[in-house]
PDB file of C-alpha atoms in Angstrom:
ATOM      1  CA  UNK R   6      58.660  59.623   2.379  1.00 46.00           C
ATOM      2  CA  UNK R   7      62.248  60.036   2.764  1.00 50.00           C
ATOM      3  CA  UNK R   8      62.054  60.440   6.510  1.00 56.00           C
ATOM      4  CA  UNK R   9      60.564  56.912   6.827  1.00 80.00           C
ATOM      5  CA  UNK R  10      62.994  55.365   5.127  1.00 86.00           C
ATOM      6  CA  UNK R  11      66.472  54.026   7.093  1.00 91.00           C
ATOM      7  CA  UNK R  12      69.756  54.589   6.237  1.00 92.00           C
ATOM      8  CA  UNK R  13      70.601  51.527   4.559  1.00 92.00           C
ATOM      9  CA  UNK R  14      67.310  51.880   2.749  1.00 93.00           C
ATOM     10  CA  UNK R  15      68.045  55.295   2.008  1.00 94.00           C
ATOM     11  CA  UNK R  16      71.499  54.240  -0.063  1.00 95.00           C
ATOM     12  CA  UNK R  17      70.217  51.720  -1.778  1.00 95.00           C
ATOM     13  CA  UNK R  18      67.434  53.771  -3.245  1.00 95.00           C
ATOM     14  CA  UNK R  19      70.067  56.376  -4.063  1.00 96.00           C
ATOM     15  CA  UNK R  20      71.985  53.548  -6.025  1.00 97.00           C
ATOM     16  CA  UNK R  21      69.140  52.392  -7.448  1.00 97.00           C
ATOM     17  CA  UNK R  22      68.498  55.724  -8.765  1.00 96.00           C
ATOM     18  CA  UNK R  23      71.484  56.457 -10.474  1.00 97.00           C
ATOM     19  CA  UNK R  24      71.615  53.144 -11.978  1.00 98.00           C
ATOM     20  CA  UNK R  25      68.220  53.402 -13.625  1.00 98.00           C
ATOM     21  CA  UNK R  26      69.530  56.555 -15.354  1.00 97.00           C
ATOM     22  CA  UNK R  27      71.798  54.160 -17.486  1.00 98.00           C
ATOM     23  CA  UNK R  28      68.442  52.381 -18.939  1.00 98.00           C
ATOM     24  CA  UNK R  29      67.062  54.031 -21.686  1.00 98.00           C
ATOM     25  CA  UNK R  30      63.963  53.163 -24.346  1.00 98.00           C
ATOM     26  CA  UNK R  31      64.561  50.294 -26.800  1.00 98.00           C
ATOM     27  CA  UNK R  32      66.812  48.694 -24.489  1.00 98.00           C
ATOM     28  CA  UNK R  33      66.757  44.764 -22.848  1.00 98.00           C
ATOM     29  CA  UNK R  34      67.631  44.504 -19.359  1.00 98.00           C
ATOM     30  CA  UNK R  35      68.686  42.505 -16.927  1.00 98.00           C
ATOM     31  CA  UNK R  36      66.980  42.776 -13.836  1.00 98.00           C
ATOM     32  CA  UNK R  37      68.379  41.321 -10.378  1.00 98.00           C
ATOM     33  CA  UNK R  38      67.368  39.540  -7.596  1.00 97.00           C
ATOM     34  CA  UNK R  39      67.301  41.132  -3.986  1.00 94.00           C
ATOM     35  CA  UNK R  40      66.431  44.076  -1.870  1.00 93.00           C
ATOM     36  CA  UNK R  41      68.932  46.780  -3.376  1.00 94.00           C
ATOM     37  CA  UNK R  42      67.607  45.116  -7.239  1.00 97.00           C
ATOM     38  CA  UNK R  43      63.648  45.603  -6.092  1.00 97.00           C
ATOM     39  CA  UNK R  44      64.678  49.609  -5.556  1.00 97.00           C
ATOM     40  CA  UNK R  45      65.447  49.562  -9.156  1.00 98.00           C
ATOM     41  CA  UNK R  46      62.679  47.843 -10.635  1.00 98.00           C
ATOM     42  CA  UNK R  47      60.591  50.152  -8.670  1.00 98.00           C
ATOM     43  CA  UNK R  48      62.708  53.311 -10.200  1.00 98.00           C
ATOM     44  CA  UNK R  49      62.122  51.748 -13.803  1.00 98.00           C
ATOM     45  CA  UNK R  50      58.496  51.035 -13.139  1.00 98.00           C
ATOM     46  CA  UNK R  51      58.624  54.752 -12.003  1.00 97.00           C
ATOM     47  CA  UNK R  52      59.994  55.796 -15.034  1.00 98.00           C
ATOM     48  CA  UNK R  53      57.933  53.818 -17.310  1.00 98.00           C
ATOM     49  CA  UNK R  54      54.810  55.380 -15.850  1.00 97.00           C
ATOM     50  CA  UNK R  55      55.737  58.855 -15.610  1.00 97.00           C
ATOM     51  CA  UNK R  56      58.425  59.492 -18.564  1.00 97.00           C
ATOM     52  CA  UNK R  57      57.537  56.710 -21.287  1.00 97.00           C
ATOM     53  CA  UNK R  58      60.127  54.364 -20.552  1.00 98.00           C
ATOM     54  CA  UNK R  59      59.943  51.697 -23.243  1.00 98.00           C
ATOM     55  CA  UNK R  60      62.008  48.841 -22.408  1.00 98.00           C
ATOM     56  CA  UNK R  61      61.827  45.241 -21.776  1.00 98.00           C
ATOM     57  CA  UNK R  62      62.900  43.429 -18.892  1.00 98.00           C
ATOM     58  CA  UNK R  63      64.675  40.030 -18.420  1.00 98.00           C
ATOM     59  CA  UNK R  64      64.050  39.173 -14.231  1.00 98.00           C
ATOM     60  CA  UNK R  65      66.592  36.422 -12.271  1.00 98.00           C
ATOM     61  CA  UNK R  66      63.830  35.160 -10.436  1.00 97.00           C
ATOM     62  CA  UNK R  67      60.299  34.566 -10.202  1.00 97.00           C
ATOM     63  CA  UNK R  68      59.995  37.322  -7.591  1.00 97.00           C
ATOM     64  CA  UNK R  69      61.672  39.873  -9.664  1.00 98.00           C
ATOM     65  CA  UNK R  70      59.335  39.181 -12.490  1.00 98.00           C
ATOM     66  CA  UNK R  71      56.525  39.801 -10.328  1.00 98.00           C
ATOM     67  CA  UNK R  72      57.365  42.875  -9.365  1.00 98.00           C
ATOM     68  CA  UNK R  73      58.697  43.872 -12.647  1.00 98.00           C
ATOM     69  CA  UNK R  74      54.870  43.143 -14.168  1.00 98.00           C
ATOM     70  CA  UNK R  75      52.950  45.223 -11.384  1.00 98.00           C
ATOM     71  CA  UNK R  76      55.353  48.229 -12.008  1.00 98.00           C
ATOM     72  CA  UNK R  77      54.761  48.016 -15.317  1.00 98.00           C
ATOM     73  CA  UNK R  78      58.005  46.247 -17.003  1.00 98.00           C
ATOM     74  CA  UNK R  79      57.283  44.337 -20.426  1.00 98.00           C
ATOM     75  CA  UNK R  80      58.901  40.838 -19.140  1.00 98.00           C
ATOM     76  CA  UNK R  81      60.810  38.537 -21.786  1.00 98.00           C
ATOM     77  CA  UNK R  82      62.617  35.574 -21.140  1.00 98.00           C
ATOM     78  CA  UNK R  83      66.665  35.609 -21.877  1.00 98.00           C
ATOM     79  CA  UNK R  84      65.732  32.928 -25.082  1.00 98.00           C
ATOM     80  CA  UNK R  85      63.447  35.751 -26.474  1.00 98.00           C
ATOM     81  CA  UNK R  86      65.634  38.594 -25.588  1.00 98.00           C
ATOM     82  CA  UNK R  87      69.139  36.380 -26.727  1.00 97.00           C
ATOM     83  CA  UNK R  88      71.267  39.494 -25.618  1.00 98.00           C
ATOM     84  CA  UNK R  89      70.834  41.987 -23.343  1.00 98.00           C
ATOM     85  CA  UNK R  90      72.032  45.912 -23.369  1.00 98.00           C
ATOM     86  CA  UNK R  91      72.779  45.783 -19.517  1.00 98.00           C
ATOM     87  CA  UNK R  92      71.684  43.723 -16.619  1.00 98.00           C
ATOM     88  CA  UNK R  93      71.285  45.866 -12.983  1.00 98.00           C
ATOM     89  CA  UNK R  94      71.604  43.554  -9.782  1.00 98.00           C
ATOM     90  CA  UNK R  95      72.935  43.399  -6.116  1.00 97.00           C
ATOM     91  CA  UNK R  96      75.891  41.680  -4.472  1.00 98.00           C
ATOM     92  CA  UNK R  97      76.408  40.187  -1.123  1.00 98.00           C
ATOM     93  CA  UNK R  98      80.238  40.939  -1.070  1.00 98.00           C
ATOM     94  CA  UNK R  99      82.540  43.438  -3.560  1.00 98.00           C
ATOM     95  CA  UNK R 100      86.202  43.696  -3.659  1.00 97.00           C
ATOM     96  CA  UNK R 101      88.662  46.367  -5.217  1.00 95.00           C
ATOM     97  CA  UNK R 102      88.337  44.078  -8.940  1.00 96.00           C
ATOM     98  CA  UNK R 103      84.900  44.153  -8.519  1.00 97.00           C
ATOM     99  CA  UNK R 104      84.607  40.639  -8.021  1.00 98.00           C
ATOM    100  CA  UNK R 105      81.653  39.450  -6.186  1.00 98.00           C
ATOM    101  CA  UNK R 106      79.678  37.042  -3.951  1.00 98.00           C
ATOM    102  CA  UNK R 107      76.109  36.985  -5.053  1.00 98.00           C
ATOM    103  CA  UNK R 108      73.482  34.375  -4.178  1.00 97.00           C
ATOM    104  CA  UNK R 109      71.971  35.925  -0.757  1.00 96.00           C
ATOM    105  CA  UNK R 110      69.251  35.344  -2.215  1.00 95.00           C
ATOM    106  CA  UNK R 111      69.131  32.069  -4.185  1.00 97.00           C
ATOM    107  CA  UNK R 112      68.592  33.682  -7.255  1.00 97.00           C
ATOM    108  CA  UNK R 113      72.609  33.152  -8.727  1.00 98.00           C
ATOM    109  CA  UNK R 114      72.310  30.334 -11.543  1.00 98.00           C
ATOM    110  CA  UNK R 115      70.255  32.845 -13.063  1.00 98.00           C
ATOM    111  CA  UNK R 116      71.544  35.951 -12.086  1.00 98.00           C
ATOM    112  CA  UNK R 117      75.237  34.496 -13.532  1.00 98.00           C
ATOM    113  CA  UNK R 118      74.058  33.848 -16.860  1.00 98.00           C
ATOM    114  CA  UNK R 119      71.489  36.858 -17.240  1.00 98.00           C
ATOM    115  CA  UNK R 120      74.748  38.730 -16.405  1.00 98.00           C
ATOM    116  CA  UNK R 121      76.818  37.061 -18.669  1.00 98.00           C
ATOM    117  CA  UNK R 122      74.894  37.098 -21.477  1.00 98.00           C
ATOM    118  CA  UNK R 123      74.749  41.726 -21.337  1.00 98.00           C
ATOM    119  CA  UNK R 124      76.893  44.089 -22.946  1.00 98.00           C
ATOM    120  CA  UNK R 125      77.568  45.323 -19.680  1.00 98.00           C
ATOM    121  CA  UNK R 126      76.999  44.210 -15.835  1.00 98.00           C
ATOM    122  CA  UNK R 127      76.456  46.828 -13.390  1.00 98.00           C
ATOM    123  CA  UNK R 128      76.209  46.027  -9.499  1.00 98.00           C
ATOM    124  CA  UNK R 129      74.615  48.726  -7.232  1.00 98.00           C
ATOM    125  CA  UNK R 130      75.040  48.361  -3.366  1.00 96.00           C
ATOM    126  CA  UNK R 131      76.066  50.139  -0.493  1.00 93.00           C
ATOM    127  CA  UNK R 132      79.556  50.822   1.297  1.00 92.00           C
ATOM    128  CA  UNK R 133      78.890  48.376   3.758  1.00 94.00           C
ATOM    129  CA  UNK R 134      79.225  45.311   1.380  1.00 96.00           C
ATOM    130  CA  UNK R 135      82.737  46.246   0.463  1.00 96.00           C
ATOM    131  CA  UNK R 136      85.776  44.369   1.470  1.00 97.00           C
ATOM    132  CA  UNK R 137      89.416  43.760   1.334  1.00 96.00           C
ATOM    133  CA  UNK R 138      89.115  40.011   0.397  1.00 97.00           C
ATOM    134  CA  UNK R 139      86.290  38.130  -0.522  1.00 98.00           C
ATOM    135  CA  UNK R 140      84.487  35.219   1.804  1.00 98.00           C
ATOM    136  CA  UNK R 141      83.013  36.882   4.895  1.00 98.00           C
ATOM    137  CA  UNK R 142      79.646  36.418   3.478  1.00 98.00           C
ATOM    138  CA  UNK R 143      78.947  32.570   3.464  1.00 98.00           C
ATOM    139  CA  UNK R 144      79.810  31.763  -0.654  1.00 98.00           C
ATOM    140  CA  UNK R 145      76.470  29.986  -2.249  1.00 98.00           C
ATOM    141  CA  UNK R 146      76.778  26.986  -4.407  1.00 98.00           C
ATOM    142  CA  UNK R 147      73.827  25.711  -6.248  1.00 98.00           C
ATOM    143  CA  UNK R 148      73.501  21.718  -5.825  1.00 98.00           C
ATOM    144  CA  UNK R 149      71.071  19.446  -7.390  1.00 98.00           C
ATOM    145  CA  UNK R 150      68.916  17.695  -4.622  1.00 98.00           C
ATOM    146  CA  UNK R 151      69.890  14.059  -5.592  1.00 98.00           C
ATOM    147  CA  UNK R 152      72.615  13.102  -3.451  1.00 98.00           C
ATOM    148  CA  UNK R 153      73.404  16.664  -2.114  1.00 98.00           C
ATOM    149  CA  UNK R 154      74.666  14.860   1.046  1.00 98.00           C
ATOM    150  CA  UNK R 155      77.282  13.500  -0.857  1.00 98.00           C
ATOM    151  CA  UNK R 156      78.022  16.563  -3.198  1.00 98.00           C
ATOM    152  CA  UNK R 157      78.120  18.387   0.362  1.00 98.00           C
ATOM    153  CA  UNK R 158      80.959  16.331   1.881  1.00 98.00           C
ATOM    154  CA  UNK R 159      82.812  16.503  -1.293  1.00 98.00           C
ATOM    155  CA  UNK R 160      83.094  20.152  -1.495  1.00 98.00           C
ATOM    156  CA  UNK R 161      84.100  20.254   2.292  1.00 98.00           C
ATOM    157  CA  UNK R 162      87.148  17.729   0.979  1.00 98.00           C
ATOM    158  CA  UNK R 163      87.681  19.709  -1.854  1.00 98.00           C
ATOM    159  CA  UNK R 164      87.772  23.148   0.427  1.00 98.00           C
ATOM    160  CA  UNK R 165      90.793  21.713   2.822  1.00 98.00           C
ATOM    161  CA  UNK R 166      92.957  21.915  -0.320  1.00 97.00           C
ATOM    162  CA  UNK R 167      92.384  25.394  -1.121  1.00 98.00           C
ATOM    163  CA  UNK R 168      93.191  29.380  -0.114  1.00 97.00           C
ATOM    164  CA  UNK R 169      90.376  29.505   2.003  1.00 98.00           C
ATOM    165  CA  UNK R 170      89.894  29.494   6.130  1.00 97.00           C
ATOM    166  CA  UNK R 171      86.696  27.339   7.139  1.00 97.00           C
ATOM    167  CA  UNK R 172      85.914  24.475   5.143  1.00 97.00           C
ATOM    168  CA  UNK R 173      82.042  24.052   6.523  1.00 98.00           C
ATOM    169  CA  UNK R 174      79.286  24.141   4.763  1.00 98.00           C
ATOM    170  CA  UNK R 175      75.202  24.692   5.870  1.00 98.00           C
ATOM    171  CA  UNK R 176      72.317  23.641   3.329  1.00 98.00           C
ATOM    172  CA  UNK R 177      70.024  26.632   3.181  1.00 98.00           C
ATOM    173  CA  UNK R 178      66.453  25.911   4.925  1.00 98.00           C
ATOM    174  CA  UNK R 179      63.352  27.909   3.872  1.00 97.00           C
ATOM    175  CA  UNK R 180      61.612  27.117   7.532  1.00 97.00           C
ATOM    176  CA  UNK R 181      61.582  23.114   8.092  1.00 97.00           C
ATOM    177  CA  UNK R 182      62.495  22.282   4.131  1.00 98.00           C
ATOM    178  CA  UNK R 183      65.016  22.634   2.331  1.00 98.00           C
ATOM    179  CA  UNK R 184      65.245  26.182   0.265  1.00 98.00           C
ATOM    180  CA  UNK R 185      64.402  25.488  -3.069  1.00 98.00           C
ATOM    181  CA  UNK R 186      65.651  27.731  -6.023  1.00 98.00           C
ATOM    182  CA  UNK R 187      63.930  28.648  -9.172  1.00 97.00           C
ATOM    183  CA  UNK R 188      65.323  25.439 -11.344  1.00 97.00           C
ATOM    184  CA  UNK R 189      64.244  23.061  -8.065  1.00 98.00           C
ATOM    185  CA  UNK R 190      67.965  22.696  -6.653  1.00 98.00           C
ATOM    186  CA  UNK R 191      69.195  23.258  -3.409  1.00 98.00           C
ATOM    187  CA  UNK R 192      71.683  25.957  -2.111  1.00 98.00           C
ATOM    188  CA  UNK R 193      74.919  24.936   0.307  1.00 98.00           C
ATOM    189  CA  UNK R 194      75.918  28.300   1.746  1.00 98.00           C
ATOM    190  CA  UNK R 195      79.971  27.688   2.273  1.00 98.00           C
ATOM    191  CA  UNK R 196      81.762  29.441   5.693  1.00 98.00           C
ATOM    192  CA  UNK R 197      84.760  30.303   3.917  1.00 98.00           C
ATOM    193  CA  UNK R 198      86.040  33.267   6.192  1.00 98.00           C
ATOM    194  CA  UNK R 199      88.315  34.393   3.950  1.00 98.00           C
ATOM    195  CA  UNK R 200      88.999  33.312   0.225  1.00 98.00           C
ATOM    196  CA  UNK R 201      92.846  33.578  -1.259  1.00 97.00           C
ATOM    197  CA  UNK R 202      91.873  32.970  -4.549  1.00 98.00           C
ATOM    198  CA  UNK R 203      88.443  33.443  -5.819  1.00 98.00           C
ATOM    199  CA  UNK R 204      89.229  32.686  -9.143  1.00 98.00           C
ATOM    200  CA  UNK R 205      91.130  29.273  -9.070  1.00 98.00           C
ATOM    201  CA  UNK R 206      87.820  28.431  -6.694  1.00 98.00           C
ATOM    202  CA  UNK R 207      85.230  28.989  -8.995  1.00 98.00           C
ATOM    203  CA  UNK R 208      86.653  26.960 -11.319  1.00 98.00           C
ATOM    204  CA  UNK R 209      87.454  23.808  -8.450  1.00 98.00           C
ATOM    205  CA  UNK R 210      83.960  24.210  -7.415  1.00 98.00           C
ATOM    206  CA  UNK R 211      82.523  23.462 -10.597  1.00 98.00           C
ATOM    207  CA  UNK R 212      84.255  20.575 -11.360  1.00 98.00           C
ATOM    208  CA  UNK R 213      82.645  18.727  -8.183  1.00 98.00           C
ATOM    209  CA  UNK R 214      79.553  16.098  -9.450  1.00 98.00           C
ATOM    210  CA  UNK R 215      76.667  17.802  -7.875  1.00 98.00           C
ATOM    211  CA  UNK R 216      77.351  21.678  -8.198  1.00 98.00           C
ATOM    212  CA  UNK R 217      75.332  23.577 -10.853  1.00 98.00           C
ATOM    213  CA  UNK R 218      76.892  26.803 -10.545  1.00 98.00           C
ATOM    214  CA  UNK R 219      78.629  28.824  -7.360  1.00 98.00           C
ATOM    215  CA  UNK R 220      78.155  32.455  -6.250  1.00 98.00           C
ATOM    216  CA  UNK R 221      81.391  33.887  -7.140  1.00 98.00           C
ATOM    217  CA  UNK R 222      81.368  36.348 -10.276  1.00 98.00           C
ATOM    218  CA  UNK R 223      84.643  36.841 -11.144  1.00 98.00           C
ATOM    219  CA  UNK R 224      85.591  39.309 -14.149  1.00 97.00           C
ATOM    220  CA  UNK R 225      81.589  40.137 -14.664  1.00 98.00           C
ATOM    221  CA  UNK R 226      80.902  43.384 -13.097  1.00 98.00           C
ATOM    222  CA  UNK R 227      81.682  46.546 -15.283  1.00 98.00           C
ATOM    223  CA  UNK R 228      80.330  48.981 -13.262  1.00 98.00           C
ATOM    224  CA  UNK R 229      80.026  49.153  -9.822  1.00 98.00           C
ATOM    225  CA  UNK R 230      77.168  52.088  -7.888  1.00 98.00           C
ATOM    226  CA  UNK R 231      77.375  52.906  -4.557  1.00 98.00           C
ATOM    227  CA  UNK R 232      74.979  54.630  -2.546  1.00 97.00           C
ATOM    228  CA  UNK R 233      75.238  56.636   0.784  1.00 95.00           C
ATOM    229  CA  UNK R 234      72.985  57.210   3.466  1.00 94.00           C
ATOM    230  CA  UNK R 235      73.560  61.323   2.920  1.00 94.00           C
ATOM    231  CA  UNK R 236      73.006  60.456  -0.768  1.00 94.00           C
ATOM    232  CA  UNK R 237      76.121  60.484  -2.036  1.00 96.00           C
ATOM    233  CA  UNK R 238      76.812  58.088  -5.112  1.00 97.00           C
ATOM    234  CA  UNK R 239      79.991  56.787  -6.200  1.00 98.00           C
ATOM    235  CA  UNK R 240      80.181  55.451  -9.542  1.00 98.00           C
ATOM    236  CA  UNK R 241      83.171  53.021 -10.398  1.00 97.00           C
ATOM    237  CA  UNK R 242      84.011  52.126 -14.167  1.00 97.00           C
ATOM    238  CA  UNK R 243      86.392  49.240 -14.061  1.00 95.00           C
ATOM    239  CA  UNK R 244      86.763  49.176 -17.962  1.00 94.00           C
ATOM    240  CA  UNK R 245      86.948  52.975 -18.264  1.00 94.00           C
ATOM    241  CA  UNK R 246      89.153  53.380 -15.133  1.00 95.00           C
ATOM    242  CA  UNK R 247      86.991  56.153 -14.289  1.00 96.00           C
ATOM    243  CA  UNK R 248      85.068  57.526 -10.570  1.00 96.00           C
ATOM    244  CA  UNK R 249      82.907  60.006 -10.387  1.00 96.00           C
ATOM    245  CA  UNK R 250      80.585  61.166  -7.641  1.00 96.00           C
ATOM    246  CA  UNK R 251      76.969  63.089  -7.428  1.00 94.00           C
ATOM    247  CA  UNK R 252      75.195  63.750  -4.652  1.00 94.00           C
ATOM    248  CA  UNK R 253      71.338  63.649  -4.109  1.00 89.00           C
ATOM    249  CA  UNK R 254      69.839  65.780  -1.722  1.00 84.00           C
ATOM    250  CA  UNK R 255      66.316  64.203   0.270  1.00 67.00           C
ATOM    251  CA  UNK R 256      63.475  66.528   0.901  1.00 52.00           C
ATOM    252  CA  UNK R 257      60.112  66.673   2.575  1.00 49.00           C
ATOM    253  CA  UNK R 258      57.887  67.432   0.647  1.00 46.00           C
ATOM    254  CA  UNK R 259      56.605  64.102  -0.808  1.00 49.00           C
ATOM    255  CA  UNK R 260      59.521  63.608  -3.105  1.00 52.00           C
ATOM    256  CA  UNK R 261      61.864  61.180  -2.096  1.00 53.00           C
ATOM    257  CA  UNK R 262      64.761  62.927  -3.556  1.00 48.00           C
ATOM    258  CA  UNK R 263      66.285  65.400  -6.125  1.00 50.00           C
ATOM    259  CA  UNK R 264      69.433  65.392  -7.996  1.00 50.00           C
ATOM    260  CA  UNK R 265      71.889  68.462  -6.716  1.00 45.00           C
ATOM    261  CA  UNK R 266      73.498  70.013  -9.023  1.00 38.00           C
ATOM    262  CA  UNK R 267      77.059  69.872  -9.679  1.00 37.00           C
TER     263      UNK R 267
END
């Protein structure tokens, strides 16, 4: 199996992995929205079936729910779970603080309070979504369909004001319509470029009559996992100050991988 997966499929599993040995039975958990988030449902669905896992799962989408329930995932909603232990999830974009862009995949109203409402937030990617400053990856704001023409131009005004290097903004299509999210908004993906100060934009972007919520989690992620193609994981603990490494060695033999030891 390993052979047929690619690289960047290959260190997001790896992630995923090493991530999903943080959940343990009798806990609540957040579970993301995206690609690298789908290899860990799959690893908790693995370990529910073949080592008793008990725990139950809060999803950020309708997608993640899904596939949470064929794995074999007891799903709750947040207002039944009230608090979560830990929620696992993706990110578009991570800097040095761990801040984030998140939203890639229209899932961040609910990702952002699923995330918020945890013990602790951990993000698992892959090297490649690490950078120096946030704002390469378009920034997604959620927008409520009436007058999102209007709410669009304002943000573009807003942007010229602020630390930030393109001021344009796309709505996000799904085909010939206009994407719709989970809670029936819309999503304005933002060219930013480059953004000076992610904080003091989160909180202008908010304040603009129209915008539900934008993709920038700032001060949220704990801990950050990141996978290698080779299998290498890097763990970062913001709170704890703390990196450590392990590496995970693919075989051939129908396993996908094993842990090496240290």
């Amino acid at each position: 199996m390993s052979s047929d997966l690619s690289p960047i499929d290959r260190a997001k599993f790896v992630a995923a992995k090493r991530a999903a040995s943080y959940v343990h039975s009798g806990m609540k958990v957040g579970l993301g929205t995206g690609s690298t988030a789908a290899w860990l449902v799959r690893c908790l669905g693995e370990m529910v079936r073949d080592e008793g896992l008990r725990i139950q799962g809060v999803p950020t989408s309708t997608r993640t729910a899904q596939l949470a329930r064929d794995v074999g995932i007891e799903v709750i909603s947040l207002d039944e779970a009230k608090w979560l232990d830990l929620t696992i999830d993706g990110a578009d974009e991570y800097d040095v603080d761990l801040n984030l862009i998140k939203g890639g995949g229209g899932a961040l109203l609910q990702e952002k309070i699923v995330a918020t409402a945890s013990d602790q937030m951990m993000v698992i990617a892959d090297i490649s979504k690490q950078v120096g400053m946030l704002g390469a990856f378009p920034l997604p704001i959620e927008v409520i369909p009436f007058g999102w023409q209007t709410t669009k131009t304002l943000v573009e005004e807003t942007l010229i004001s602020l630390d930030v290097l393109g001021t344009s903004s796309t709505l996000r299509m799904n085909g010939d319509t206009p994407f719709v999210t989970d809670e029936g908004n819309h999503i304005l993906d933002l060219h930013l470029n480059r953004i000076g100060n992610a904080r003091q934009l989160s909180l202008v972007l908010n304040q603009i009559p129209g915008v539900v919520e934008n993709g920038l989690f700032i001060d949220i992620c704990d801990v950050l996992v990141i996978g290698s193609a080779d299998g290498k994981v890097e763990v970062r603990d913001i709170n704890k100050g703390s990196t450590e490494e392990i590496q995970f060695d693919f075989l051939d033999d129908g396993n996908i991988f094993i842990e090496a030891a240290d």
